[in-house]
Structures are given as C-alpha cells and as structure tokens.
Amino acid sequence: MDELKQLVIDGKADKAVALVVKLMDEGKSADAIMGQALIPAMDMVGKLFQDGEYFLPELLVAARAMQKSVEVIKQRSPAGSVAKSGKAVVGTVKGDLHDIGKNLLAMALEGAGFEVVDLGSDVAAEQFVGAVKEHKPDVVGMSALLSTTMYMMKDVIEAIDKAGLHSSVKIMVGGAPLSSDYAKKIGADFYGPDCVAGRDYARSVVASKN
Ligand code: B12
C-alpha cells in the first residue's frame, strides 16, 4: 500500500495501475486500496502543493495516476453483482473541475447497488434540476473542492427548491472545504466527510422509503 501511495504521489500512472491489479489479485478490497493508498496519496499531494513543493504539472500527473488507478478498480469490481437499490444523480458544481472525490462517491454508490447518473464536473444548477426532473433520483450528491465554488451549491439547492422538487429528493454535499454547518446553512439534507458516509446516507434515504 505504501508503494502504491508513493507511485501516485510521483505520478507514475502505469506502475500504479499494475500495482493496483496485483493488490486486487492478492485479494485487497477496493475500499482498502482507496482508503490506505489512493486517498492518502492525494492528501499528501495537496500538502506538497500547499507547501510550494509541487506545482500544477505535478498535481496533474498525480491526479492522472489516481484516476487511472480508480478506473482499474472500477473495471475489476464485479458490476451488477448487487441488486439495484436506488437512484442517485452526482456531479461537481459549476466552475469546479475536481472530480476525483465525486468519482469515488459514484463508485461507492454503484457498489451499494445504486443506479448512478454522473453529470461530470463543472455542472450548472439548471443541469442538476433537469437531471432530477428526468431521472427522479432518491438522492443528489454534489461535490466542490474550491472555497470559491462551494457557494454554487446554494444556487443548486435553491433551484431544486424553486422547481418544487426538493420534497422528492434528498440532497447531500461533500468536498474538502465543506462542513456540516455550511451544509445546514445552505439547506442541504446531509454533509458527508467521505464517500462512505455519502453511500450510507443514500442507503438510509432509500431504506426510509420502504
Ligand atoms: C488533484 C487536484 C487538482 C487536479 C484535479 C484533477 C481532477 N480531475 O479532479 C487539478 C490539477 C486539475 C487541480 C486544479 C486546481 N486546483 Co486543485 N487540488 C487537487 C488536490 C491535490 C487533490 C484533490 C483530490 O482529488 N483529492 C482526493 C479526493 C478523493 O478527495 P475529495 O475530492 O475531497 O473527496 C473526498 C471527500 O471530500 C468526499 N467527497 C467529495 N465530494 C463529495 C460529495 C458528497 C456528496 C459526499 C458525501 C462526499 C464527497 O469524499 C472523498 C473521499 O471519500 C487538492 C488538495 C487536497 N488535498 O484536496 C487541490 C486543491 C483542491 N486545488 C486547489 C486549487 C487552488 C486548484 C486550482 C485553482 C489551481 C490553479 N491555480 O489553477 C485549480 C482549479 C481548477 C478548477 N477550476 O477546478 C486548492 C483549493 C484551495 C481552496 N480552498 O479553494 C487545493 C485544496 C490545493 C491547495 N492546498 O491549495 N487540482
């Protein structure tokens, strides 16, 4: 796990992918690989960036190594092995291109049997509203990583409220600059510090309907 963490920090995507495959062959779970290697690696990269030791090119290659690793985990996780349990719409808010946390959330939800509509990153409020109308999800999961884009979440919630859709869908938010206080302030139903908390909340929403 430590070796994988270092490979991601160094941005060595091919070697990281090969090691992920090996670890999965050895029986390591997706949760363990993410929790013990990939997420700590991105935390370290963030620190190096903050300390001025890493610049954007290093951030990009590390993020690419992380994403390739996540892709291979996704490919090798047994799809459709879990009964469909609910529907979720996920996306990163407008102006924000950080999508790794959102992708992890989508993966965790899929792993729990959710049908996930992933709107991608840089998603405008109207797109969230349109997706809620079209797909009628149980939950919407929004992600923001910048202190400048977290305010967009308020616009999305207001737009969902205004369209009269909030009574039929729960809204959860997450991302590094957020807090449960902020989530409450903007009218979100839930703040999750990580994708596992998001997945558990989404499960509880569906369970409360049955
Ligand atoms: C990788 C990265 C990038 C990559 C993103 C690649 C990609 N495809 O995502 C690139 C290089 C493109 C990038 C660009 C920029 N970045 Co950047 N980036 C990061 C970095 C290092 C890691 C982010 C990450 O992926 N973490 C790993 C994931 C797993 O964590 P996460 O997203 O937080 O998700 C977890 C939880 O928050 C939660 N979660 C997330 N979403 C949701 C949603 C729900 C519903 C729930 C329940 C949970 C949940 O679950 C996840 C864990 O399970 C962070 C530093 C850091 N440590 O966060 C900086 C960071 C976020 N970036 C930063 C900055 C400043 C930028 C730029 C403005 C840089 C620039 N000068 O251009 C641009 C902005 C581009 C844009 N418009 O979005 C700052 C933000 C400062 C701030 N507070 O606003 C940070 C904090 C770096 C720093 N220390 O200064 N970045």
Tab-separated table of C-alpha atoms and ligand atoms in Angstrom:
chain	number	residue	atom	x	y	z
A	1	MET	CA	0.000	0.000	0.000
A	2	ASP	CA	2.839	2.398	0.858
A	3	GLU	CA	4.461	1.680	-2.504
A	4	LEU	CA	1.190	2.439	-4.313
A	5	LYS	CA	0.769	5.655	-2.344
A	6	GLN	CA	4.272	6.756	-3.379
A	7	LEU	CA	3.697	5.848	-7.043
A	8	VAL	CA	0.591	8.070	-7.115
A	9	ILE	CA	2.439	10.918	-5.375
A	10	ASP	CA	5.172	10.579	-8.017
A	11	GLY	CA	2.577	10.489	-10.810
A	12	LYS	CA	3.690	7.098	-12.126
A	13	ALA	CA	0.336	6.039	-13.583
A	14	ASP	CA	1.356	2.833	-15.371
A	15	LYS	CA	3.244	1.428	-12.404
A	16	ALA	CA	0.404	2.433	-10.055
A	17	VAL	CA	-2.153	0.640	-12.248
A	18	ALA	CA	-0.002	-2.500	-12.377
A	19	LEU	CA	0.312	-2.494	-8.596
A	20	VAL	CA	-3.450	-1.978	-8.135
A	21	VAL	CA	-4.044	-5.049	-10.319
A	22	LYS	CA	-1.547	-7.040	-8.248
A	23	LEU	CA	-3.093	-5.940	-4.940
A	24	MET	CA	-6.582	-6.840	-6.174
A	25	ASP	CA	-5.311	-10.228	-7.360
A	26	GLU	CA	-3.976	-10.733	-3.858
A	27	GLY	CA	-7.459	-10.101	-2.512
A	28	LYS	CA	-7.182	-6.499	-1.306
A	29	SER	CA	-10.564	-4.755	-1.407
A	30	ALA	CA	-11.337	-1.599	-3.392
A	31	ASP	CA	-12.142	0.182	-0.100
A	32	ALA	CA	-8.759	-0.781	1.377
A	33	ILE	CA	-6.789	0.294	-1.693
A	34	MET	CA	-8.575	3.611	-1.781
A	35	GLY	CA	-8.558	4.289	1.940
A	36	GLN	CA	-4.998	3.151	2.633
A	37	ALA	CA	-3.175	4.247	-0.519
A	38	LEU	CA	-5.004	6.409	-3.057
A	39	ILE	CA	-6.765	8.944	-0.836
A	40	PRO	CA	-3.744	9.415	1.498
A	41	ALA	CA	-1.630	9.921	-1.648
A	42	MET	CA	-3.842	12.769	-2.858
A	43	ASP	CA	-3.805	14.292	0.638
A	44	MET	CA	-0.009	14.273	0.524
A	45	VAL	CA	-0.005	15.782	-2.976
A	46	GLY	CA	-2.289	18.547	-1.672
A	47	LYS	CA	0.162	19.225	1.143
A	48	LEU	CA	3.127	19.344	-1.238
A	49	PHE	CA	1.176	21.785	-3.439
A	50	GLN	CA	0.299	23.946	-0.455
A	51	ASP	CA	3.920	23.958	0.713
A	52	GLY	CA	5.092	25.080	-2.722
A	53	GLU	CA	6.999	21.863	-3.403
A	54	TYR	CA	4.557	20.750	-6.101
A	55	PHE	CA	3.168	22.891	-8.906
A	56	LEU	CA	0.261	22.307	-11.307
A	57	PRO	CA	2.102	19.844	-13.615
A	58	GLU	CA	2.904	17.583	-10.636
A	59	LEU	CA	-0.700	17.890	-9.420
A	60	LEU	CA	-1.952	16.846	-12.840
A	61	VAL	CA	0.264	13.791	-13.211
A	62	ALA	CA	-0.572	12.667	-9.673
A	63	ALA	CA	-4.292	13.155	-10.315
A	64	ARG	CA	-3.938	11.166	-13.546
A	65	ALA	CA	-2.240	8.315	-11.697
A	66	MET	CA	-5.043	8.399	-9.130
A	67	GLN	CA	-7.730	8.368	-11.806
A	68	LYS	CA	-6.178	5.539	-13.799
A	69	SER	CA	-5.962	3.547	-10.579
A	70	VAL	CA	-9.609	4.255	-9.747
A	71	GLU	CA	-10.625	3.258	-13.300
A	72	VAL	CA	-8.916	-0.105	-12.992
A	73	ILE	CA	-10.551	-0.722	-9.607
A	74	LYS	CA	-13.914	0.087	-11.182
A	75	GLN	CA	-13.297	-2.237	-14.141
A	76	ARG	CA	-12.309	-5.083	-11.875
A	77	SER	CA	-15.142	-4.666	-9.377
A	78	PRO	CA	-17.963	-7.102	-10.096
A	79	ALA	CA	-20.611	-4.994	-11.854
A	80	GLY	CA	-24.231	-5.890	-11.418
A	81	SER	CA	-23.452	-8.257	-8.555
A	82	VAL	CA	-25.581	-6.154	-6.238
A	83	ALA	CA	-29.346	-5.792	-6.647
A	84	LYS	CA	-30.347	-2.293	-7.751
A	85	SER	CA	-31.336	-0.388	-4.650
A	86	GLY	CA	-31.979	3.222	-5.639
A	87	LYS	CA	-31.049	6.040	-7.949
A	88	ALA	CA	-28.557	8.877	-7.500
A	89	VAL	CA	-27.512	11.904	-9.519
A	90	VAL	CA	-23.985	13.128	-8.832
A	91	GLY	CA	-21.873	15.998	-10.096
A	92	THR	CA	-19.210	18.577	-9.287
A	93	VAL	CA	-20.597	22.109	-9.230
A	94	LYS	CA	-20.083	24.841	-11.808
A	95	GLY	CA	-16.594	26.290	-12.090
A	96	ASP	CA	-15.021	23.292	-10.401
A	97	LEU	CA	-13.078	20.637	-12.296
A	98	HIS	CA	-12.093	18.458	-9.341
A	99	ASP	CA	-13.863	15.188	-9.954
A	100	ILE	CA	-11.869	12.522	-8.145
A	101	GLY	CA	-13.942	12.660	-4.930
A	102	LYS	CA	-17.156	12.765	-6.959
A	103	ASN	CA	-15.995	9.725	-8.959
A	104	LEU	CA	-15.269	7.866	-5.720
A	105	LEU	CA	-18.735	8.730	-4.473
A	106	ALA	CA	-20.255	7.404	-7.729
A	107	MET	CA	-18.245	4.231	-7.357
A	108	ALA	CA	-19.276	3.731	-3.727
A	109	LEU	CA	-22.924	4.234	-4.664
A	110	GLU	CA	-22.677	1.817	-7.587
A	111	GLY	CA	-21.057	-0.688	-5.269
A	112	ALA	CA	-24.098	-0.374	-2.985
A	113	GLY	CA	-26.444	-1.122	-5.897
A	114	PHE	CA	-27.392	2.414	-6.861
A	115	GLU	CA	-28.049	3.386	-10.436
A	116	VAL	CA	-25.848	6.464	-10.780
A	117	VAL	CA	-26.344	9.303	-13.235
A	118	ASP	CA	-22.991	11.084	-13.303
A	119	LEU	CA	-23.277	14.629	-14.655
A	120	GLY	CA	-19.488	15.100	-14.573
A	121	SER	CA	-17.791	18.269	-13.397
A	122	ASP	CA	-18.497	21.986	-13.954
A	123	VAL	CA	-22.230	21.276	-13.696
A	124	ALA	CA	-24.648	24.227	-13.685
A	125	ALA	CA	-27.692	24.451	-11.396
A	126	GLU	CA	-30.077	24.018	-14.357
A	127	GLN	CA	-28.356	20.759	-15.282
A	128	PHE	CA	-28.904	19.389	-11.775
A	129	VAL	CA	-32.566	20.455	-11.914
A	130	GLY	CA	-33.002	18.892	-15.375
A	131	ALA	CA	-31.459	15.627	-14.204
A	132	VAL	CA	-33.698	15.470	-11.117
A	133	LYS	CA	-36.769	16.011	-13.333
A	134	GLU	CA	-35.651	13.427	-15.868
A	135	HIS	CA	-34.257	10.683	-13.648
A	136	LYS	CA	-36.260	11.132	-10.427
A	137	PRO	CA	-33.376	10.082	-8.166
A	138	ASP	CA	-33.627	9.318	-4.459
A	139	VAL	CA	-30.549	11.443	-3.770
A	140	VAL	CA	-28.449	14.135	-5.396
A	141	GLY	CA	-24.754	14.221	-4.447
A	142	MET	CA	-22.857	17.437	-5.078
A	143	SER	CA	-19.131	17.917	-4.782
A	144	ALA	CA	-16.993	21.082	-4.535
A	145	LEU	CA	-13.265	21.352	-3.797
A	146	LEU	CA	-12.715	25.081	-4.050
A	147	SER	CA	-13.700	27.650	-1.463
A	148	THR	CA	-14.876	29.740	-4.413
A	149	THR	CA	-17.177	27.086	-5.915
A	150	MET	CA	-18.763	25.706	-2.733
A	151	TYR	CA	-21.148	28.682	-2.904
A	152	MET	CA	-22.574	27.250	-6.123
A	153	MET	CA	-24.175	24.513	-4.056
A	154	LYS	CA	-26.560	27.049	-2.572
A	155	ASP	CA	-27.694	28.037	-6.092
A	156	VAL	CA	-28.329	24.398	-6.986
A	157	ILE	CA	-30.379	23.786	-3.839
A	158	GLU	CA	-32.363	26.973	-4.393
A	159	ALA	CA	-33.043	25.949	-7.992
A	160	ILE	CA	-34.217	22.489	-6.897
A	161	ASP	CA	-36.420	24.117	-4.223
A	162	LYS	CA	-37.840	26.604	-6.716
A	163	ALA	CA	-38.694	23.827	-9.166
A	164	GLY	CA	-40.702	22.182	-6.356
A	165	LEU	CA	-38.518	19.078	-6.472
A	166	HIS	CA	-36.910	19.048	-3.033
A	167	SER	CA	-39.777	17.138	-1.403
A	168	SER	CA	-38.996	14.135	-3.606
A	169	VAL	CA	-35.193	14.089	-3.374
A	170	LYS	CA	-32.580	14.345	-0.632
A	171	ILE	CA	-29.544	16.496	-1.303
A	172	MET	CA	-26.132	15.595	0.064
A	173	VAL	CA	-22.971	17.632	-0.268
A	174	GLY	CA	-19.290	16.971	0.218
A	175	GLY	CA	-15.778	18.123	-0.618
A	176	ALA	CA	-12.759	19.351	1.309
A	177	PRO	CA	-13.840	22.959	2.061
A	178	LEU	CA	-17.302	21.986	3.360
A	179	SER	CA	-18.643	21.379	6.842
A	180	SER	CA	-21.925	20.188	8.265
A	181	ASP	CA	-22.629	23.739	9.468
A	182	TYR	CA	-22.258	25.063	5.952
A	183	ALA	CA	-24.437	22.270	4.592
A	184	LYS	CA	-27.180	23.174	7.073
A	185	LYS	CA	-26.884	26.849	6.202
A	186	ILE	CA	-27.497	26.253	2.502
A	187	GLY	CA	-30.379	23.840	3.061
A	188	ALA	CA	-28.641	20.565	2.183
A	189	ASP	CA	-30.051	17.456	3.827
A	190	PHE	CA	-26.666	15.895	4.572
A	191	TYR	CA	-22.945	16.595	4.629
A	192	GLY	CA	-20.595	13.662	4.230
A	193	PRO	CA	-16.890	13.922	5.068
A	194	ASP	CA	-16.207	10.997	2.731
A	195	CYS	CA	-17.854	8.872	0.087
A	196	VAL	CA	-18.588	6.061	2.519
A	197	ALA	CA	-20.680	8.438	4.647
A	198	GLY	CA	-22.421	9.549	1.432
A	199	ARG	CA	-23.150	5.981	0.432
A	200	ASP	CA	-24.519	5.157	3.899
A	201	TYR	CA	-26.726	8.231	3.878
A	202	ALA	CA	-28.086	7.359	0.418
A	203	ARG	CA	-28.849	3.849	1.650
A	204	SER	CA	-30.708	5.256	4.661
A	205	VAL	CA	-32.786	7.505	2.385
A	206	VAL	CA	-33.903	4.516	0.315
A	207	ALA	CA	-34.468	2.375	3.416
A	208	SER	CA	-36.729	5.035	4.942
A	209	LYS	CA	-38.953	4.903	1.837
A	210	ASN	CA	-39.502	1.151	2.046
B	1	B12	C1	-5.929	16.795	-7.751
B	1	B12	C2	-6.134	18.273	-7.528
B	1	B12	C3	-6.330	19.078	-8.659
B	1	B12	C4	-6.454	18.498	-10.074
B	1	B12	C5	-7.888	17.950	-10.234
B	1	B12	C6	-7.969	16.762	-11.171
B	1	B12	C7	-9.318	16.110	-11.128
B	1	B12	N1	-9.674	15.503	-12.239
B	1	B12	O1	-10.044	16.117	-10.137
B	1	B12	C8	-6.151	19.756	-10.950
B	1	B12	C9	-4.666	19.802	-11.226
B	1	B12	C10	-6.918	19.854	-12.261
B	1	B12	C11	-6.483	20.889	-9.970
B	1	B12	C12	-6.742	22.163	-10.376
B	1	B12	C13	-6.912	23.238	-9.499
B	1	B12	N2	-6.790	23.193	-8.157
B	1	B12	CO1	-6.698	21.530	-7.136
B	1	B12	N3	-6.287	20.114	-5.989
B	1	B12	C14	-6.129	18.833	-6.214
B	1	B12	C15	-5.801	18.132	-4.873
B	1	B12	C16	-4.301	17.898	-4.799
B	1	B12	C17	-6.476	16.809	-4.608
B	1	B12	C18	-7.993	16.800	-4.747
B	1	B12	C19	-8.452	15.369	-4.707
B	1	B12	O2	-8.765	14.788	-5.731
B	1	B12	N4	-8.422	14.770	-3.517
B	1	B12	C20	-8.766	13.348	-3.331
B	1	B12	C21	-10.288	13.201	-3.262
B	1	B12	C22	-10.629	11.741	-3.008
B	1	B12	O3	-10.738	13.981	-2.168
B	1	B12	P1	-12.057	14.861	-2.204
B	1	B12	O4	-12.395	15.333	-3.560
B	1	B12	O5	-12.000	15.853	-1.083
B	1	B12	O6	-13.212	13.808	-1.864
B	1	B12	C23	-13.336	13.198	-0.603
B	1	B12	C24	-14.277	13.932	0.331
B	1	B12	O7	-14.204	15.336	0.250
B	1	B12	C25	-15.620	13.353	-0.020
B	1	B12	N5	-16.438	13.984	-1.046
B	1	B12	C26	-16.132	14.688	-2.144
B	1	B12	N6	-17.222	15.055	-2.798
B	1	B12	C27	-18.275	14.558	-2.127
B	1	B12	C28	-19.642	14.676	-2.356
B	1	B12	C29	-20.515	14.080	-1.447
B	1	B12	C30	-21.981	14.207	-1.689
B	1	B12	C31	-20.025	13.385	-0.320
B	1	B12	C32	-20.965	12.786	0.644
B	1	B12	C33	-18.662	13.275	-0.098
B	1	B12	C34	-17.794	13.860	-1.005
B	1	B12	O8	-15.340	12.026	-0.428
B	1	B12	C35	-13.987	11.871	-0.847
B	1	B12	C36	-13.304	10.797	-0.004
B	1	B12	O9	-14.047	9.676	0.144
B	1	B12	C37	-6.307	19.198	-3.848
B	1	B12	C38	-5.643	19.149	-2.455
B	1	B12	C39	-6.444	18.315	-1.480
B	1	B12	N7	-5.744	17.664	-0.593
B	1	B12	O10	-7.664	18.260	-1.519
B	1	B12	C40	-6.080	20.501	-4.603
B	1	B12	C41	-6.939	21.712	-4.278
B	1	B12	C42	-8.401	21.328	-4.064
B	1	B12	N8	-6.817	22.515	-5.506
B	1	B12	C43	-6.705	23.784	-5.276
B	1	B12	C44	-6.565	24.781	-6.279
B	1	B12	C45	-6.302	26.181	-5.794
B	1	B12	C46	-6.680	24.464	-7.650
B	1	B12	C47	-6.617	25.450	-8.826
B	1	B12	C48	-7.381	26.776	-8.635
B	1	B12	C49	-5.125	25.667	-9.124
B	1	B12	C50	-4.801	26.739	-10.143
B	1	B12	N9	-4.106	27.732	-9.670
B	1	B12	O11	-5.207	26.655	-11.274
B	1	B12	C51	-7.217	24.618	-9.989
B	1	B12	C52	-8.738	24.816	-10.121
B	1	B12	C53	-9.347	24.169	-11.333
B	1	B12	C54	-10.858	24.181	-11.276
B	1	B12	N10	-11.484	25.156	-11.882
B	1	B12	O12	-11.452	23.333	-10.660
B	1	B12	C55	-6.749	24.104	-3.783
B	1	B12	C56	-8.105	24.675	-3.359
B	1	B12	C57	-7.979	25.783	-2.337
B	1	B12	C58	-9.339	26.245	-1.924
B	1	B12	N11	-9.654	26.019	-0.665
B	1	B12	O13	-10.090	26.770	-2.681
B	1	B12	C59	-6.390	22.700	-3.156
B	1	B12	C60	-7.010	22.455	-1.768
B	1	B12	C61	-4.837	22.629	-3.095
B	1	B12	C62	-4.235	23.555	-2.045
B	1	B12	N12	-3.854	23.006	-0.932
B	1	B12	O14	-4.132	24.738	-2.237
B	1	B12	N13	-6.451	20.446	-8.687
